[in-house]
């Protein structure tokens, strides 16, 4: 019996099949929890709603777009400023959020007229912005407002303005995942194919399922540009609305977060014949393999290998400094959807971390399939975890840290388990080679925090050590370390800047990249304005 | 020179100042001991409210969802409430109070939450939980009515109405309805009452929201106001509701239903309002104001003397947030010789124009002042960027941070939520201690700005 029976959930038998212990020699046929089923009310689950999955996770990272939620003000307010998806043009998407502010009379008499006023007001307040995403909410979906018709009307009256309507009310699915699905397909249906981009490289990709958390997209963009690859659009982090209208013109879809964005990839394959390539930007080997795969696809393996060699030389000694000190550290890897499988094996093989548990709030069975297969035997896998199960698991497994979201992190803190934020990151970006070193650094700082080492001491009962005025992280981490490692002149601590992104943006400004001409194959620079804002022509 | 009260003239909201009613009800429910609110609606209505709370307090609070999904939205979702109550009771053995908080979705589909509570009381609670004290309290907070403020007010009233039970004799206490405050405010209020030797039932006693990491056990943050406290509110010698818009409904209910006399307001922000609060306590309890408070007040006045006319006088301030907080701060700022030129209230409460404090501002201020209702942050930003509003300081919660950052205006983080500064909940704004902290924090924030902008920063050499 591979299922894991939580004591706290004995009274709700249907929870049993949502947690498994991965046994030795067990395969996935006997160790796969159920996933993406309706939430049991009152469990204090950690799931969000389909509105947030659409608007908050996927819609809002689009830059230079007015993000308007059609509903009462709370949906907008509550999801605003709780993420760290930056953009390279001033963070409008972080700073501004719009609500139609539906009131009781609108619920009774309909809210379409006021929605139209809202749209016009918003465009007038920000005349430099020409794109808008409108998101339905529970209230306006239930009263049956025809948002699409209102949007059409405004677009006719205000030429040049383009509005995407996302119908994904909060109740539309068991979790945020329902919203991911909806926004993927609705954006594709409404806007993909309406733009003709300028192609300036022989190698053209879409970068899908990447949200530029603390600059992840910009780290990866640097690698792609160094390979001479044109990124037609990123869905959606740091992505432009106009570029996203051109998704149909890429040679390859490079898919990062398959949980949230495989739908659009699969449809682009069906409708436009664009192949889907799943990649992993987390971890040295994973990133290297991903660049190699893309290199093979285009026949530019040498370019990929060159980048991998440069990046390994620059960053590997720093990763290894931390890996030497983090061997055997026990971690609960409790992210939202896909990071369990992006990270579990890389944490083990590259940093030496023992992932003792994985969970997913909104993942499907496929995520568990990948996640469980990449864990070591003994790992506890939980689908749609709830507060009491999380506590029980932490008491039982005694992890050295958990990697999870802000709020569950506060739960862990109270039982003396430190946490790292895997949604917004502590000090990201975490993608790519440099990012992975930053993650290792953050794990190290978390696990060997000298202040944290004091939490177990009960000054009323225990003998109080009085011999030290301070302790350093290394006094804690290097206790059992060999002299060879301690005195190594090769290994070194993380030298990445507090914010590495300005360096990458400066590099872009200096236009140091070259791309092969699509016709002649000649490698040459491309005008900077095209890199920053590619020309897109409207097509019918 | 005039003060004008007006409503925002746009229909939509660009960067909201408030969230909706269920959030206010949830904030009230976490103040009760052995209580977990069950929010009847989509999961986001809880998940993100809890996230905001955890951002503000750096703590996690227990709140549950009935997890309304698509089928329930079509066919009705009351069975999800029934299951949710059962699951909570099975798994949390100490749980006694479950407020059932409605949202826009479940109000639109017309779920009869009152009916399902009756059904559960007659069925599940009798059959499965016989002998266990359980209180189910329907709280109607559709998101398209009012705001987080009315949500809090409605919830406090529903909770008091559910519990308050008249007995033969008075409990000798004052009911203190604090309104939407921080743990440090409760500490300060308790200390004022303790100095006067007045016993109070605090709704809600949230000092323990600031909870520790202990060497063992789990120390989850939750309020300490008990069922017995709530029941005895009907037997108090009187009720003081500090905030007109956050708790006054319950105070009036106790007065009308049980003849517990109520005093509404003022929000004890600043010296003058704290004096009034103590006068009210004195009047209600018959207790004298002791020397220790004369001294405490003196220390506050001393601190104010150090900063007010030298640094704060003439400074133009914009204030936004919860209405009682904003009005209280504005009044205090005027006492400090500052000019609160713009007040932003984030909802469309039609009674603001009848608020005596707003009337007094309209009649009394000697500078140009605007009070905007139904306001959003664009009302602030647009005035700064496009209409020439010059500000020396902004007071408000963290959601408005970019207005301050992008326009280089110093800002003191106040109210809820404050997540971009550490430990905001640890500082009181009410009472004499609050007056000290506010005056000094405003001054220090202006000092940092003077240094950053090289604006007479050398003045501080000899201060």
XYZ file of C-alpha atoms in Angstrom, chain A residues 481-488:
8
model
C 34.110 19.437 6.009
C 37.436 18.067 4.798
C 40.439 20.375 4.775
C 40.682 19.826 1.065
C 37.356 21.496 0.523
C 37.788 24.069 3.265
C 41.089 25.215 1.815
C 40.141 24.862 -1.829
